[in-house]
């Protein structure tokens, strides 16, 4: 709930199973991003609870919250890559911070980049890449920790239809490997193409699942 | 924090310092100025303490005798001195010896003394004290008794002005701590501002790393390390400047006040104090870095 009694999300109750691929959809301002932020514990619910793998996110200490986030990959609409770092460094940043040795870090980063077809661009800087490539780098960064869950907030919002489809296929492949995927999008055409369960939000309320 | 964490923090801190050299130089100079003031006061008090300690070890009474002192009074006075535990030794200086000393120490004025019909200088007993065997109250008591003893014209007691000098040294030390402390607070705030600027410059990076689950300690660590490096650098600059000033001032100072400080003269800060100054600078930087790092959450 925002201040002054305005609810960003209200009476939203949904369960996503492990290994599932679901869409969150709805018009702008419906509360999709807020729901993802709650799932990433970027925000805490003022009422109710958010549980992931049985753990109430509101009860995590700051240290536990960071450990939880390491199990969640997040993909943003605007990629949020660090422009001063190469593709390799952007993707390898968190493993490096977490103490992976340089060899381990490079091996893991290279594997992910290769899987996403970016191995030939690993020394490039984000601004030298196309939008689709930047988003694939962002996905690589989300995947490098081998997370159990991927959250994507309008990951194709800045991409043309062909690239959007390419990115969505990537998420499908990621899901096929057992990772739970939640994608927030208002692109119904894309959802129809992928054809998975979706939750529709409108003015912060959950409509009937489809 | 594991070794890789420390290495990561230091590497990131160095990279951040390189990104904003001008701000960092200003911050280092602010810390250096604060520590230079503190170090200057420390240097002054260390040398003053040394001098007071040296003069205290050589503390003595000078008991000036009346010209008409009787033999009995002289015997009573010697007995009083012989009994007191603080008296290490005593030497009788006759009126003739006093005149000879005067002529030796002040040759320009010796002619004036010769013109006088009568030697005006009194005979005296110079008493050397062993301050380890009696406290200052006991010595003060002895001074009062000597002052009142028959046949004594006056008693000059070095310890009184040494105590005053020690009190002045203490005052200088406190003034140094106060002024230095204020400057150190300013230095902490400067470091915090510079580190906060660095954090602002890479806020996106830090936010992304927060969302990716990087441990908060490892996100704050580089900022604290940055402060420590600035503080350490500031302290080193302060030490070098302090030494340069010391070398420049020592010559003229010793020319003017050398005899008062004896053969050893004045010295630079002992190694322990210098190390403490550097550690203090690092602590100042650490505090500034931590203030800025609290914004990462």
Coordinates of C-alpha atoms in Angstrom, one line a residue:
Chain A
X1 CA 0.0 0.0 0.0
X2 CA 1.3 3.5 -0.8
X3 CA 0.6 6.3 1.6
X4 CA -2.8 8.0 1.8
X5 CA -4.7 4.7 1.5
X6 CA -3.8 3.9 -2.1
X7 CA -3.2 0.2 -2.8
X8 CA -0.6 -0.8 -5.4
X9 CA -1.8 -4.4 -5.0
X10 CA -4.9 -5.6 -3.2
X11 CA -6.3 -9.0 -2.6
X12 CA -3.6 -10.6 -4.8
X13 CA -3.2 -14.2 -4.0
X14 CA -1.5 -16.5 -6.4
X15 CA 0.7 -19.6 -6.3
X16 CA 3.4 -20.4 -8.8
X17 CA 4.7 -23.9 -8.8
X18 CA 8.4 -24.8 -8.9
X19 CA 9.6 -25.1 -12.5
X20 CA 6.6 -23.3 -13.9
X21 CA 6.6 -20.5 -16.5
X22 CA 4.0 -17.9 -15.9
X23 CA 3.2 -14.5 -17.3
X24 CA 2.0 -11.5 -15.4
X25 CA 0.1 -9.2 -17.6
X26 CA -2.1 -6.1 -17.4
X27 CA -2.0 -2.5 -18.5
X28 CA 0.6 0.0 -17.3
X29 CA 0.2 0.8 -13.6
X30 CA -1.6 -2.5 -12.9
X31 CA 1.0 -3.6 -10.4
X32 CA 3.1 -6.1 -12.3
X33 CA 6.4 -4.4 -11.5
X34 CA 5.3 -4.0 -7.9
X35 CA 4.6 -7.7 -7.6
X36 CA 8.0 -8.5 -9.0
X37 CA 9.7 -6.1 -6.6
X38 CA 7.9 -7.8 -3.8
X39 CA 9.2 -11.1 -5.0
X40 CA 12.7 -9.7 -5.2
X41 CA 12.2 -8.3 -1.7
X42 CA 13.0 -4.8 -3.1
X43 CA 9.8 -3.8 -1.3
X44 CA 7.9 -5.3 1.6
X45 CA 4.2 -5.8 1.7
X46 CA 2.4 -3.6 4.1
X47 CA -0.2 -6.3 4.6
X48 CA -0.3 -10.0 3.8
X49 CA 2.8 -12.1 3.1
X50 CA 5.0 -13.1 0.2
X51 CA 6.4 -16.6 0.5
X52 CA 9.0 -18.2 -1.8
X53 CA 9.9 -21.8 -1.2
X54 CA 8.0 -21.6 2.1
X55 CA 10.0 -18.7 3.4
X56 CA 8.2 -15.5 4.4
X57 CA 10.3 -12.8 2.7
X58 CA 9.3 -10.1 5.3
X59 CA 11.1 -12.1 8.0
X60 CA 14.4 -12.3 6.3
X61 CA 17.3 -10.4 7.8
X62 CA 19.3 -8.1 5.4
X63 CA 21.9 -10.9 5.1
X64 CA 19.4 -13.6 4.5
X65 CA 17.6 -11.3 1.9
X66 CA 20.9 -11.0 0.0
X67 CA 21.4 -14.7 0.1
X68 CA 17.8 -15.2 -1.1
X69 CA 18.4 -12.7 -4.0
X70 CA 21.3 -14.8 -5.1
X71 CA 18.9 -17.5 -5.9
X72 CA 16.7 -15.2 -8.0
X73 CA 17.7 -13.8 -11.3
X74 CA 16.2 -10.5 -12.3
X75 CA 15.9 -9.1 -15.8
X76 CA 14.9 -5.5 -16.3
X77 CA 13.3 -3.8 -19.3
X78 CA 16.2 -1.3 -19.5
X79 CA 18.8 -4.0 -19.1
X80 CA 20.7 -2.2 -16.3
X81 CA 24.1 -3.1 -17.5
X82 CA 27.1 -1.2 -16.2
X83 CA 28.4 0.8 -19.2
X84 CA 32.0 1.0 -17.9
X85 CA 32.4 -2.8 -17.8
X86 CA 32.7 -5.3 -20.6
X87 CA 30.1 -8.0 -21.2
X88 CA 32.4 -10.5 -19.4
X89 CA 32.7 -8.2 -16.4
X90 CA 29.0 -7.4 -16.3
X91 CA 28.1 -11.1 -16.2
X92 CA 30.9 -12.1 -14.0
X93 CA 30.5 -9.3 -11.4
X94 CA 28.5 -11.2 -8.8
X95 CA 30.5 -14.5 -8.9
X96 CA 33.6 -12.3 -8.5
X97 CA 32.1 -10.5 -5.5
X98 CA 31.1 -13.8 -4.1
X99 CA 34.6 -15.1 -4.2
X100 CA 34.7 -17.3 -7.3
X101 CA 38.3 -17.7 -8.4
X102 CA 39.1 -16.0 -11.6
X103 CA 39.2 -19.3 -13.5
X104 CA 35.9 -20.5 -12.0
X105 CA 34.3 -17.2 -12.7
X106 CA 35.5 -17.0 -16.3
X107 CA 34.5 -20.6 -17.0
X108 CA 31.0 -20.1 -15.6
X109 CA 30.6 -16.7 -17.3
X110 CA 31.8 -18.1 -20.6
X111 CA 29.5 -21.1 -20.4
X112 CA 26.5 -18.8 -20.0
X113 CA 27.6 -16.4 -22.7
X114 CA 28.2 -19.3 -25.1
X115 CA 24.7 -20.7 -24.4
X116 CA 23.2 -17.3 -25.2
X117 CA 25.4 -17.0 -28.3
X118 CA 27.3 -14.0 -27.0
X119 CA 30.8 -15.6 -26.6
X120 CA 32.1 -13.5 -29.5
X121 CA 30.9 -10.3 -27.8
X122 CA 32.3 -10.8 -24.4
X123 CA 35.0 -8.1 -24.6
X124 CA 32.5 -5.5 -26.0
X125 CA 31.0 -2.8 -23.8
X126 CA 27.2 -2.6 -23.4
X127 CA 26.9 0.5 -25.6
X128 CA 28.6 -1.3 -28.5
X129 CA 25.8 -3.9 -28.5
X130 CA 22.3 -4.0 -30.1
X131 CA 19.3 -3.9 -27.8
X132 CA 18.7 -7.7 -28.2
X133 CA 22.3 -8.4 -27.4
X134 CA 22.2 -6.1 -24.3
X135 CA 19.1 -8.0 -23.1
X136 CA 20.8 -11.3 -23.7
X137 CA 23.7 -10.1 -21.6
X138 CA 21.3 -9.1 -18.9
X139 CA 19.8 -12.6 -19.0
X140 CA 23.2 -14.1 -18.9
X141 CA 23.9 -12.1 -15.8
X142 CA 20.7 -13.3 -14.2
X143 CA 21.6 -16.9 -15.1
X144 CA 25.2 -17.0 -14.0
X145 CA 24.4 -17.8 -10.4
X146 CA 22.2 -20.7 -11.6
X147 CA 19.1 -19.3 -9.9
X148 CA 16.0 -21.3 -9.1
X149 CA 13.8 -18.4 -10.2
X150 CA 14.0 -15.9 -13.0
X151 CA 11.9 -12.7 -12.7
X152 CA 11.7 -10.5 -15.8
X153 CA 10.0 -7.1 -15.9
X154 CA 9.0 -6.2 -19.4
X155 CA 12.1 -7.8 -20.8
X156 CA 11.0 -7.2 -24.4
X157 CA 9.7 -3.7 -23.8
X158 CA 12.6 -2.0 -25.6
X159 CA 12.9 -4.6 -28.4
X160 CA 11.4 -5.1 -31.8
X161 CA 9.0 -8.1 -32.4
X162 CA 11.6 -10.4 -33.8
X163 CA 14.1 -9.8 -31.0
X164 CA 11.2 -10.0 -28.5
X165 CA 10.4 -13.5 -29.8
X166 CA 14.0 -14.5 -29.6
X167 CA 14.2 -13.4 -26.0
X168 CA 11.0 -15.1 -25.1
X169 CA 12.3 -18.4 -26.7
X170 CA 15.3 -18.0 -24.5
X171 CA 13.1 -17.8 -21.4
X172 CA 11.3 -20.9 -22.6
X173 CA 14.7 -22.7 -22.9
X174 CA 15.7 -21.5 -19.5
X175 CA 12.4 -22.8 -18.1
X176 CA 13.0 -26.1 -19.9
X177 CA 16.1 -26.6 -17.7
X178 CA 13.9 -26.5 -14.6
X179 CA 14.1 -22.8 -13.7
X180 CA 10.9 -21.2 -12.5
X181 CA 10.2 -18.2 -14.8
X182 CA 7.9 -15.2 -14.1
X183 CA 7.7 -12.7 -17.0
X184 CA 5.8 -9.4 -16.6
X185 CA 4.6 -8.2 -20.0
X186 CA 1.7 -6.5 -21.6
X187 CA 2.5 -8.0 -25.0
X188 CA -0.4 -10.4 -25.5
X189 CA 0.8 -11.5 -28.9
X190 CA 4.0 -12.7 -27.4
X191 CA 2.1 -14.5 -24.6
X192 CA -0.1 -16.2 -27.1
X193 CA 3.1 -17.3 -29.0
X194 CA 4.7 -18.8 -25.9
X195 CA 1.3 -20.1 -24.7
X196 CA 1.8 -20.4 -20.9
X197 CA -0.4 -19.7 -17.8
X198 CA -0.9 -16.1 -17.1
X199 CA -2.1 -13.9 -14.3
X200 CA -3.8 -10.6 -15.2
X201 CA -3.6 -7.6 -12.9
X202 CA -5.7 -4.5 -13.2
X203 CA -5.5 -1.6 -10.8
X204 CA -3.7 -3.7 -8.4
X205 CA -6.2 -6.5 -8.4
X206 CA -5.8 -10.0 -9.7
X207 CA -8.4 -11.0 -12.4
X208 CA -9.2 -14.5 -13.1
X209 CA -6.2 -16.6 -14.2
X210 CA -6.2 -17.8 -17.8
Chain B
X1 CA 35.5 -11.2 5.7
X2 CA 37.4 -13.6 3.6
X3 CA 40.7 -12.8 1.8
X4 CA 39.0 -12.4 -1.6
X5 CA 36.6 -10.0 0.1
X6 CA 39.4 -7.8 1.4
X7 CA 41.2 -8.0 -2.0
X8 CA 38.0 -7.0 -3.8
X9 CA 37.4 -4.1 -1.4
X10 CA 40.9 -2.7 -1.8
X11 CA 40.9 -3.2 -5.6
X12 CA 37.5 -1.4 -5.9
X13 CA 38.6 1.3 -3.5
X14 CA 41.8 2.0 -5.6
X15 CA 39.8 2.1 -8.8
X16 CA 37.3 4.5 -7.2
X17 CA 40.1 6.8 -6.0
X18 CA 41.5 6.9 -9.5
X19 CA 38.2 7.9 -10.9
X20 CA 38.0 11.2 -8.9
X21 CA 41.6 12.3 -8.3
X22 CA 40.8 16.0 -7.6
X23 CA 38.3 15.3 -4.9
X24 CA 40.6 12.7 -3.4
X25 CA 43.6 15.0 -3.3
X26 CA 41.5 17.7 -1.5
X27 CA 40.2 15.1 0.9
X28 CA 43.8 13.8 1.6
X29 CA 45.0 17.4 2.1
X30 CA 42.2 18.1 4.6
X31 CA 43.1 15.1 6.6
X32 CA 46.8 16.0 6.3
X33 CA 46.0 19.6 7.6
X34 CA 44.1 18.2 10.6
X35 CA 46.9 15.7 11.4
X36 CA 49.6 18.3 10.8
X37 CA 48.0 20.5 13.5
X38 CA 47.6 17.6 15.8
X39 CA 51.1 16.3 15.1
X40 CA 52.6 19.8 15.6
X41 CA 51.0 20.0 19.0
X42 CA 52.1 16.5 19.8
X43 CA 55.7 17.3 18.7
X44 CA 55.7 20.5 20.9
X45 CA 54.4 18.7 23.9
X46 CA 56.7 15.7 23.5
X47 CA 59.7 18.0 23.5
X48 CA 58.4 20.1 26.3
X49 CA 57.7 17.0 28.3
X50 CA 61.2 15.8 27.6
X51 CA 62.7 19.1 28.7
X52 CA 60.5 19.3 31.9
X53 CA 61.5 15.7 32.7
X54 CA 65.2 16.6 32.2
X55 CA 64.9 19.7 34.3
X56 CA 63.0 17.9 36.9
X57 CA 65.7 15.3 37.3
X58 CA 68.1 18.2 37.9
X59 CA 65.8 20.0 40.2
X60 CA 67.4 21.9 43.0
X61 CA 66.9 24.3 45.9
X62 CA 69.0 27.3 46.2
X63 CA 69.0 28.5 49.8
X64 CA 70.4 32.0 50.1
X65 CA 71.9 32.7 53.5
X66 CA 71.9 36.0 55.4
X67 CA 75.3 37.6 55.7
X68 CA 74.9 37.6 59.5
X69 CA 74.0 33.8 59.8
X70 CA 75.5 32.3 62.9
X71 CA 77.4 29.1 63.2
X72 CA 74.5 27.5 65.2
X73 CA 72.0 28.5 62.6
X74 CA 74.3 27.1 59.9
X75 CA 74.6 23.7 61.8
X76 CA 70.8 23.6 62.3
X77 CA 70.2 24.2 58.6
X78 CA 72.6 21.4 57.6
X79 CA 71.0 19.0 60.1
X80 CA 67.6 19.7 58.6
X81 CA 68.9 19.0 55.1
X82 CA 70.8 15.9 56.1
X83 CA 67.7 14.4 57.7
X84 CA 65.4 14.9 54.7
X85 CA 65.1 11.9 52.3
X86 CA 64.6 14.0 49.2
X87 CA 68.0 15.7 49.6
X88 CA 70.4 13.8 47.4
X89 CA 73.4 16.1 47.9
X90 CA 74.2 19.7 48.9
X91 CA 77.0 22.1 48.2
X92 CA 78.0 25.3 50.0
X93 CA 78.7 28.3 47.8
X94 CA 80.5 31.1 49.6
X95 CA 80.1 34.7 48.8
X96 CA 83.5 34.6 47.1
X97 CA 82.4 31.5 45.0
X98 CA 79.2 33.3 44.0
X99 CA 81.2 36.3 42.9
X100 CA 83.6 34.1 40.9
X101 CA 80.6 32.4 39.2
X102 CA 79.0 35.7 38.4
X103 CA 82.2 36.9 36.8
X104 CA 82.4 33.7 34.8
X105 CA 78.8 33.6 33.6
X106 CA 78.4 37.3 33.0
X107 CA 81.8 38.7 32.0
X108 CA 80.3 41.9 30.6
X109 CA 78.9 42.8 34.1
X110 CA 82.0 41.7 36.0
X111 CA 83.5 45.2 36.0
X112 CA 80.4 46.6 37.7
X113 CA 80.8 44.0 40.5
X114 CA 84.4 45.0 41.0
X115 CA 83.5 48.6 41.4
X116 CA 81.4 47.8 44.5
X117 CA 83.0 48.2 47.9
X118 CA 81.3 45.1 49.2
X119 CA 80.4 41.8 47.5
X120 CA 76.5 42.0 47.3
X121 CA 76.1 38.3 46.4
X122 CA 74.9 36.1 49.2
X123 CA 76.4 32.8 50.2
X124 CA 74.1 29.9 49.4
X125 CA 73.6 26.1 49.8
X126 CA 72.6 24.4 46.6
X127 CA 70.6 21.3 47.2
X128 CA 70.1 18.6 44.6
X129 CA 66.9 16.6 45.1
X130 CA 66.1 13.0 44.6
X131 CA 62.5 13.3 43.5
X132 CA 62.0 9.5 43.7
X133 CA 62.3 9.5 47.4
X134 CA 59.7 12.1 48.4
X135 CA 56.5 13.4 46.8
X136 CA 56.1 17.0 45.7
X137 CA 54.1 17.8 48.9
X138 CA 57.0 16.7 51.1
X139 CA 59.4 18.7 49.0
X140 CA 57.1 21.7 49.2
X141 CA 57.0 21.3 53.0
X142 CA 60.8 21.2 53.1
X143 CA 60.9 24.4 51.0
X144 CA 58.5 26.2 53.4
X145 CA 60.5 25.1 56.5
X146 CA 63.8 26.3 54.9
X147 CA 62.1 29.6 54.1
X148 CA 61.3 30.1 57.7
X149 CA 64.6 28.8 59.1
X150 CA 66.7 31.3 60.9
X151 CA 69.6 32.7 58.9
X152 CA 67.9 32.1 55.6
X153 CA 67.4 35.1 53.4
X154 CA 65.5 33.4 50.5
X155 CA 64.8 30.0 48.9
X156 CA 64.6 29.5 45.2
X157 CA 62.8 26.3 44.4
X158 CA 63.0 25.2 40.6
X159 CA 60.1 22.7 41.0
X160 CA 57.5 25.5 41.3
X161 CA 58.2 26.9 37.9
X162 CA 58.7 23.3 36.5
X163 CA 55.3 22.5 37.7
X164 CA 53.9 25.6 36.1
X165 CA 55.8 24.6 32.9
X166 CA 54.3 21.1 33.1
X167 CA 50.9 22.6 33.5
X168 CA 51.5 24.8 30.4
X169 CA 52.6 21.7 28.5
X170 CA 49.4 20.0 29.6
X171 CA 47.4 23.0 28.4
X172 CA 49.1 23.0 25.1
X173 CA 48.4 19.3 24.8
X174 CA 44.7 19.8 25.5
X175 CA 44.5 22.7 23.1
X176 CA 46.1 20.5 20.5
X177 CA 43.6 17.7 21.1
X178 CA 40.7 20.2 21.0
X179 CA 41.8 22.0 17.8
X180 CA 43.0 18.7 16.2
X181 CA 39.8 17.0 17.3
X182 CA 37.7 19.7 15.6
X183 CA 39.8 19.5 12.5
X184 CA 39.5 15.7 12.5
X185 CA 35.7 15.9 12.7
X186 CA 35.9 18.2 9.6
X187 CA 38.2 15.7 8.0
X188 CA 35.8 12.8 8.7
X189 CA 33.0 14.8 7.1
X190 CA 35.2 15.6 4.1
X191 CA 36.1 12.0 3.6
X192 CA 32.4 11.0 4.0
X193 CA 31.5 13.5 1.3
X194 CA 34.1 12.4 -1.1
X195 CA 33.3 8.8 -0.6
X196 CA 29.6 9.6 -0.9
X197 CA 30.4 11.3 -4.3
X198 CA 32.2 8.1 -5.3
X199 CA 29.2 6.1 -4.3
X200 CA 26.9 8.4 -6.2
X201 CA 29.0 8.0 -9.3
X202 CA 28.6 4.2 -9.2
X203 CA 25.1 4.1 -7.6
X204 CA 23.6 2.1 -10.5
X205 CA 26.4 -0.5 -10.2
X206 CA 25.8 -0.8 -6.4
X207 CA 22.0 -1.0 -6.9
X208 CA 22.4 -3.7 -9.5
X209 CA 24.7 -5.6 -7.2
X210 CA 22.3 -5.3 -4.3
X211 CA 19.5 -6.7 -6.5
X212 CA 21.8 -9.6 -7.6
X213 CA 22.4 -10.5 -4.0
X214 CA 25.9 -9.2 -3.4
X215 CA 26.6 -9.2 0.4
X216 CA 26.1 -5.8 1.9
X217 CA 29.4 -6.0 3.6
X218 CA 31.1 -6.4 0.3
X219 CA 29.3 -3.4 -1.1
X220 CA 30.1 -1.2 1.9
X221 CA 33.7 -2.6 2.2
X222 CA 35.2 -0.7 -0.8
X223 CA 33.8 2.6 0.6
X224 CA 35.3 2.0 4.0
X225 CA 38.6 0.9 2.3
X226 CA 38.5 4.1 0.2
X227 CA 38.2 6.1 3.4
X228 CA 41.1 4.2 5.1
X229 CA 43.3 4.7 2.1
X230 CA 42.6 8.4 2.0
X231 CA 43.2 8.7 5.8
X232 CA 46.4 6.7 5.6
X233 CA 47.6 8.9 2.7
X234 CA 46.7 12.1 4.5
X235 CA 48.6 10.9 7.6
X236 CA 51.7 10.1 5.6
X237 CA 51.5 13.6 3.9
X238 CA 51.1 15.2 7.4
X239 CA 54.1 13.3 8.7
X240 CA 56.3 14.3 5.8
X241 CA 55.2 17.9 6.1
X242 CA 55.7 17.8 9.9
X243 CA 59.2 16.5 9.5
X244 CA 60.0 19.1 6.8
X245 CA 58.8 21.9 9.2
X246 CA 60.7 20.3 12.1
X247 CA 64.0 20.2 10.1
X248 CA 63.5 23.9 9.0
X249 CA 62.7 25.2 12.4
X250 CA 65.1 23.1 14.5
X251 CA 68.2 25.1 13.5
X252 CA 66.9 28.6 14.5
X253 CA 65.1 27.2 17.5
X254 CA 68.2 25.5 18.9
X255 CA 70.2 28.7 18.3
X256 CA 67.7 30.6 20.5
X257 CA 66.8 28.0 23.1
X258 CA 69.4 25.2 22.7
X259 CA 71.0 25.6 26.2
X260 CA 67.6 25.0 27.8
X261 CA 67.1 21.7 26.0
X262 CA 70.6 20.4 26.7
X263 CA 72.9 18.3 24.5
X264 CA 70.1 16.0 23.3
X265 CA 68.3 19.1 21.9
X266 CA 64.8 18.7 20.4
X267 CA 63.7 15.5 18.7
X268 CA 61.1 14.4 16.2
X269 CA 58.1 12.3 17.2
X270 CA 59.0 8.9 18.6
X271 CA 58.3 6.1 16.2
X272 CA 55.3 5.0 18.3
X273 CA 53.7 8.4 18.1
X274 CA 54.3 8.6 14.3
X275 CA 52.7 5.1 13.8
X276 CA 49.8 6.2 16.0
X277 CA 49.4 9.3 13.9
X278 CA 49.2 7.2 10.7
X279 CA 46.7 4.8 12.4
X280 CA 44.7 7.8 13.6
X281 CA 44.5 9.1 10.0
X282 CA 43.3 5.7 8.9
X283 CA 40.8 5.6 11.6
X284 CA 39.5 9.0 10.6
X285 CA 39.2 7.8 7.0
X286 CA 37.5 4.6 8.2
X287 CA 35.0 6.7 10.1
X288 CA 34.3 8.9 7.0
X289 CA 34.0 5.9 4.7
X290 CA 31.7 4.1 7.1
X291 CA 29.4 7.2 7.3
X292 CA 29.1 7.2 3.6
X293 CA 28.8 3.4 3.4
X294 CA 25.7 3.4 5.6
X295 CA 23.8 4.7 2.6
X296 CA 24.2 1.3 1.0
X297 CA 21.2 -0.8 2.1

